[in-house]
Amino acid sequence: MFGAKNVQDTWAPRQIQQLIHNNQTVVGFNFPSLDPSAVQRLVQQLLARIGAGRIRIIADAIFPLPEVKSAYEAIAARRTIGKVVLVP
């Protein structure tokens, strides 16, 4: 884990060991801490790269919203790759 302030105060060593042992990840991102003009510039660059085919978004599984339980089960069983999409 990196990027967390005072992680020792919030995560017990045993919890961190369980994450590592189970090959799990905790990810966080804080948009409000970023400069809005920088975000705008970066999003424009990102969308341009996606549009040019230089970045491909992988959405391996698409589920209708009423099948959210099946989507969760697929994620838990590691039967998915990339993003899982729920369609309303």
Coordinates of N, CA and C in Angstrom, one line a residue:
M1 N 0.8 -1.2 0.0 CA 0.0 0.0 0.0 C 0.9 1.2 0.0
F2 N 0.5 2.2 -0.8 CA 1.3 3.4 -0.8 C 0.3 4.6 -1.0
G3 N 0.7 5.7 -0.7 CA -0.1 6.9 -0.9 C -1.1 7.2 0.3
A4 N -1.2 6.3 1.3 CA -2.1 6.5 2.4 C -1.4 7.3 3.5
K5 N -2.0 8.2 4.1 CA -1.5 9.0 5.2 C -1.9 8.2 6.5
N6 N -0.9 8.0 7.3 CA -1.2 7.3 8.6 C -1.8 5.9 8.4
V7 N -1.4 5.2 7.4 CA -2.0 3.9 7.2 C -1.9 3.0 8.4
Q8 N -0.9 3.2 9.2 CA -0.8 2.4 10.4 C -1.9 2.5 11.4
D9 N -2.6 3.7 11.3 CA -3.7 4.0 12.2 C -5.0 3.4 11.7
T10 N -5.1 3.0 10.5 CA -6.3 2.5 9.9 C -6.3 1.1 9.5
W11 N -5.1 0.5 9.2 CA -5.0 -0.8 8.7 C -4.1 -1.6 9.7
A12 N -4.6 -2.7 10.2 CA -3.8 -3.5 11.1 C -2.9 -4.3 10.2
P13 N -1.7 -4.7 10.7 CA -0.8 -5.5 9.9 C -1.4 -6.8 9.4
R14 N -2.3 -7.4 10.2 CA -2.9 -8.6 9.7 C -3.8 -8.3 8.5
Q15 N -4.5 -7.2 8.5 CA -5.3 -6.9 7.4 C -4.5 -6.7 6.1
I16 N -3.4 -6.0 6.2 CA -2.5 -5.9 5.1 C -2.0 -7.2 4.6
Q17 N -1.6 -8.1 5.5 CA -1.1 -9.4 5.1 C -2.2 -10.2 4.4
Q18 N -3.4 -10.0 4.8 CA -4.5 -10.7 4.1 C -4.7 -10.2 2.7
L19 N -4.6 -8.9 2.5 CA -4.6 -8.4 1.2 C -3.6 -9.0 0.3
I20 N -2.3 -9.0 0.8 CA -1.2 -9.5 0.0 C -1.4 -11.0 -0.3
H21 N -1.8 -11.7 0.8 CA -1.9 -13.2 0.6 C -3.0 -13.5 -0.4
N22 N -4.1 -12.8 -0.4 CA -5.2 -13.0 -1.3 C -5.1 -12.3 -2.7
N23 N -3.9 -11.7 -2.9 CA -3.7 -11.0 -4.1 C -4.8 -9.9 -4.4
Q24 N -5.1 -9.2 -3.4 CA -6.2 -8.2 -3.5 C -5.5 -6.8 -3.5
T25 N -6.3 -5.8 -3.9 CA -5.8 -4.4 -4.1 C -6.9 -3.5 -3.5
V26 N -6.4 -2.4 -2.8 CA -7.3 -1.4 -2.4 C -6.8 -0.1 -3.2
V27 N -7.7 0.5 -3.9 CA -7.4 1.6 -4.8 C -8.3 2.8 -4.4
G28 N -7.7 3.9 -4.3 CA -8.4 5.2 -4.0 C -7.9 6.3 -4.9
F29 N -8.8 7.2 -5.2 CA -8.4 8.4 -6.0 C -9.2 9.6 -5.5
N30 N -8.6 10.7 -5.4 CA -9.2 11.9 -4.9 C -9.2 13.0 -5.9
F31 N -10.3 13.1 -6.7 CA -10.4 14.1 -7.8 C -10.4 15.5 -7.2
P32 N -11.1 15.8 -6.1 CA -11.1 17.2 -5.6 C -9.7 17.7 -5.2
S33 N -8.7 16.9 -5.0 CA -7.4 17.4 -4.7 C -6.6 17.8 -6.0
L34 N -7.2 17.5 -7.1 CA -6.5 17.9 -8.4 C -6.9 19.2 -8.9
D35 N -6.0 19.9 -9.6 CA -6.4 21.2 -10.2 C -7.4 21.0 -11.4
P36 N -8.5 21.6 -11.3 CA -9.5 21.4 -12.4 C -9.0 21.6 -13.8
S37 N -8.1 22.6 -14.0 CA -7.6 22.8 -15.4 C -6.7 21.6 -15.8
A38 N -6.0 21.0 -14.9 CA -5.1 19.9 -15.2 C -6.0 18.7 -15.5
V39 N -7.1 18.5 -14.7 CA -8.0 17.4 -15.0 C -8.6 17.5 -16.4
Q40 N -9.0 18.7 -16.7 CA -9.6 19.0 -18.0 C -8.6 18.6 -19.2
R41 N -7.4 19.1 -19.0 CA -6.4 18.8 -20.0 C -6.1 17.3 -20.1
L42 N -6.0 16.7 -19.0 CA -5.7 15.2 -19.0 C -6.9 14.4 -19.6
V43 N -8.1 14.8 -19.3 CA -9.2 14.1 -19.8 C -9.3 14.3 -21.3
Q44 N -9.0 15.5 -21.8 CA -9.0 15.7 -23.2 C -8.0 14.8 -23.9
Q45 N -6.8 14.7 -23.3 CA -5.8 13.8 -23.9 C -6.2 12.4 -23.8
L46 N -6.8 12.0 -22.7 CA -7.3 10.6 -22.6 C -8.3 10.3 -23.7
L47 N -9.3 11.1 -23.8 CA -10.3 10.9 -24.8 C -9.8 10.9 -26.2
A48 N -8.8 11.7 -26.5 CA -8.2 11.7 -27.8 C -7.5 10.4 -28.1
R49 N -6.8 9.9 -27.1 CA -6.1 8.6 -27.2 C -7.1 7.4 -27.4
I50 N -8.2 7.5 -26.7 CA -9.2 6.5 -26.8 C -9.8 6.5 -28.2
G51 N -10.1 7.8 -28.7 CA -10.7 8.0 -30.0 C -9.7 7.5 -31.1
A52 N -8.4 7.6 -30.9 CA -7.4 7.2 -31.9 C -7.1 5.7 -31.8
G53 N -7.7 5.1 -30.9 CA -7.5 3.6 -30.7 C -6.2 3.3 -30.0
R54 N -5.5 4.3 -29.4 CA -4.3 4.0 -28.7 C -4.5 3.4 -27.3
I55 N -5.7 3.7 -26.8 CA -6.1 3.1 -25.5 C -7.4 2.4 -25.7
R56 N -7.5 1.2 -25.3 CA -8.7 0.4 -25.4 C -9.2 0.1 -24.0
I57 N -10.5 0.3 -23.9 CA -11.2 0.0 -22.6 C -11.7 -1.4 -22.7
I58 N -11.4 -2.2 -21.8 CA -11.8 -3.6 -21.8 C -13.0 -3.7 -20.8
A59 N -14.2 -4.0 -21.4 CA -15.4 -4.3 -20.6 C -15.8 -5.7 -21.0
D60 N -15.3 -6.7 -20.3 CA -15.4 -8.1 -20.6 C -16.8 -8.6 -20.3
A61 N -17.5 -8.0 -19.4 CA -18.8 -8.5 -19.0 C -19.9 -7.4 -18.9
I62 N -21.0 -7.6 -19.5 CA -22.1 -6.6 -19.4 C -23.3 -7.3 -18.9
F63 N -23.9 -6.7 -17.9 CA -25.1 -7.3 -17.2 C -26.2 -6.3 -17.2
P64 N -27.5 -6.8 -17.4 CA -28.6 -5.9 -17.1 C -28.6 -5.6 -15.6
L65 N -29.0 -4.4 -15.2 CA -29.0 -4.0 -13.8 C -29.8 -5.0 -12.9
P66 N -30.9 -5.6 -13.3 CA -31.5 -6.5 -12.5 C -30.7 -7.8 -12.2
E67 N -29.6 -8.0 -12.9 CA -28.7 -9.1 -12.7 C -27.5 -8.8 -12.0
V68 N -27.6 -7.7 -11.1 CA -26.4 -7.3 -10.4 C -25.8 -8.4 -9.5
K69 N -26.6 -9.3 -9.0 CA -26.1 -10.4 -8.2 C -25.2 -11.3 -9.1
S70 N -25.6 -11.6 -10.3 CA -24.8 -12.4 -11.2 C -23.5 -11.7 -11.5
A71 N -23.5 -10.3 -11.7 CA -22.3 -9.6 -11.9 C -21.3 -9.7 -10.8
Y72 N -21.9 -9.5 -9.6 CA -21.0 -9.6 -8.4 C -20.4 -11.0 -8.3
E73 N -21.2 -12.0 -8.5 CA -20.7 -13.4 -8.4 C -19.6 -13.6 -9.5
A74 N -19.8 -13.1 -10.7 CA -18.8 -13.2 -11.7 C -17.4 -12.6 -11.3
I75 N -17.5 -11.4 -10.7 CA -16.3 -10.7 -10.2 C -15.7 -11.5 -9.1
A76 N -16.5 -12.0 -8.1 CA -16.0 -12.7 -6.9 C -15.3 -14.0 -7.4
A77 N -15.9 -14.6 -8.4 CA -15.3 -15.9 -8.9 C -14.2 -15.7 -9.9
R78 N -13.8 -14.4 -10.1 CA -12.7 -14.1 -11.1 C -13.0 -14.6 -12.5
R79 N -14.2 -14.5 -12.9 CA -14.6 -14.9 -14.3 C -14.6 -13.7 -15.2
T80 N -14.2 -12.5 -14.8 CA -14.2 -11.3 -15.6 C -12.8 -10.8 -15.8
I81 N -12.7 -10.0 -16.9 CA -11.4 -9.3 -17.2 C -11.8 -7.9 -17.5
G82 N -11.1 -6.9 -16.9 CA -11.4 -5.5 -17.1 C -12.6 -5.1 -16.4
K83 N -13.3 -4.2 -16.9 CA -14.5 -3.6 -16.3 C -15.7 -4.5 -16.4
V84 N -16.6 -4.4 -15.5 CA -17.9 -5.0 -15.5 C -18.9 -3.9 -15.6
V85 N -19.8 -4.0 -16.6 CA -20.8 -2.9 -16.8 C -22.2 -3.4 -16.5
L86 N -22.9 -2.5 -15.7 CA -24.3 -2.8 -15.4 C -25.1 -1.8 -16.3
V87 N -26.1 -2.3 -17.0 CA -26.9 -1.5 -17.9 C -28.2 -1.4 -17.3
P88 N -28.7 -0.1 -17.1 CA -30.0 0.1 -16.6 C -31.1 -0.3 -17.5

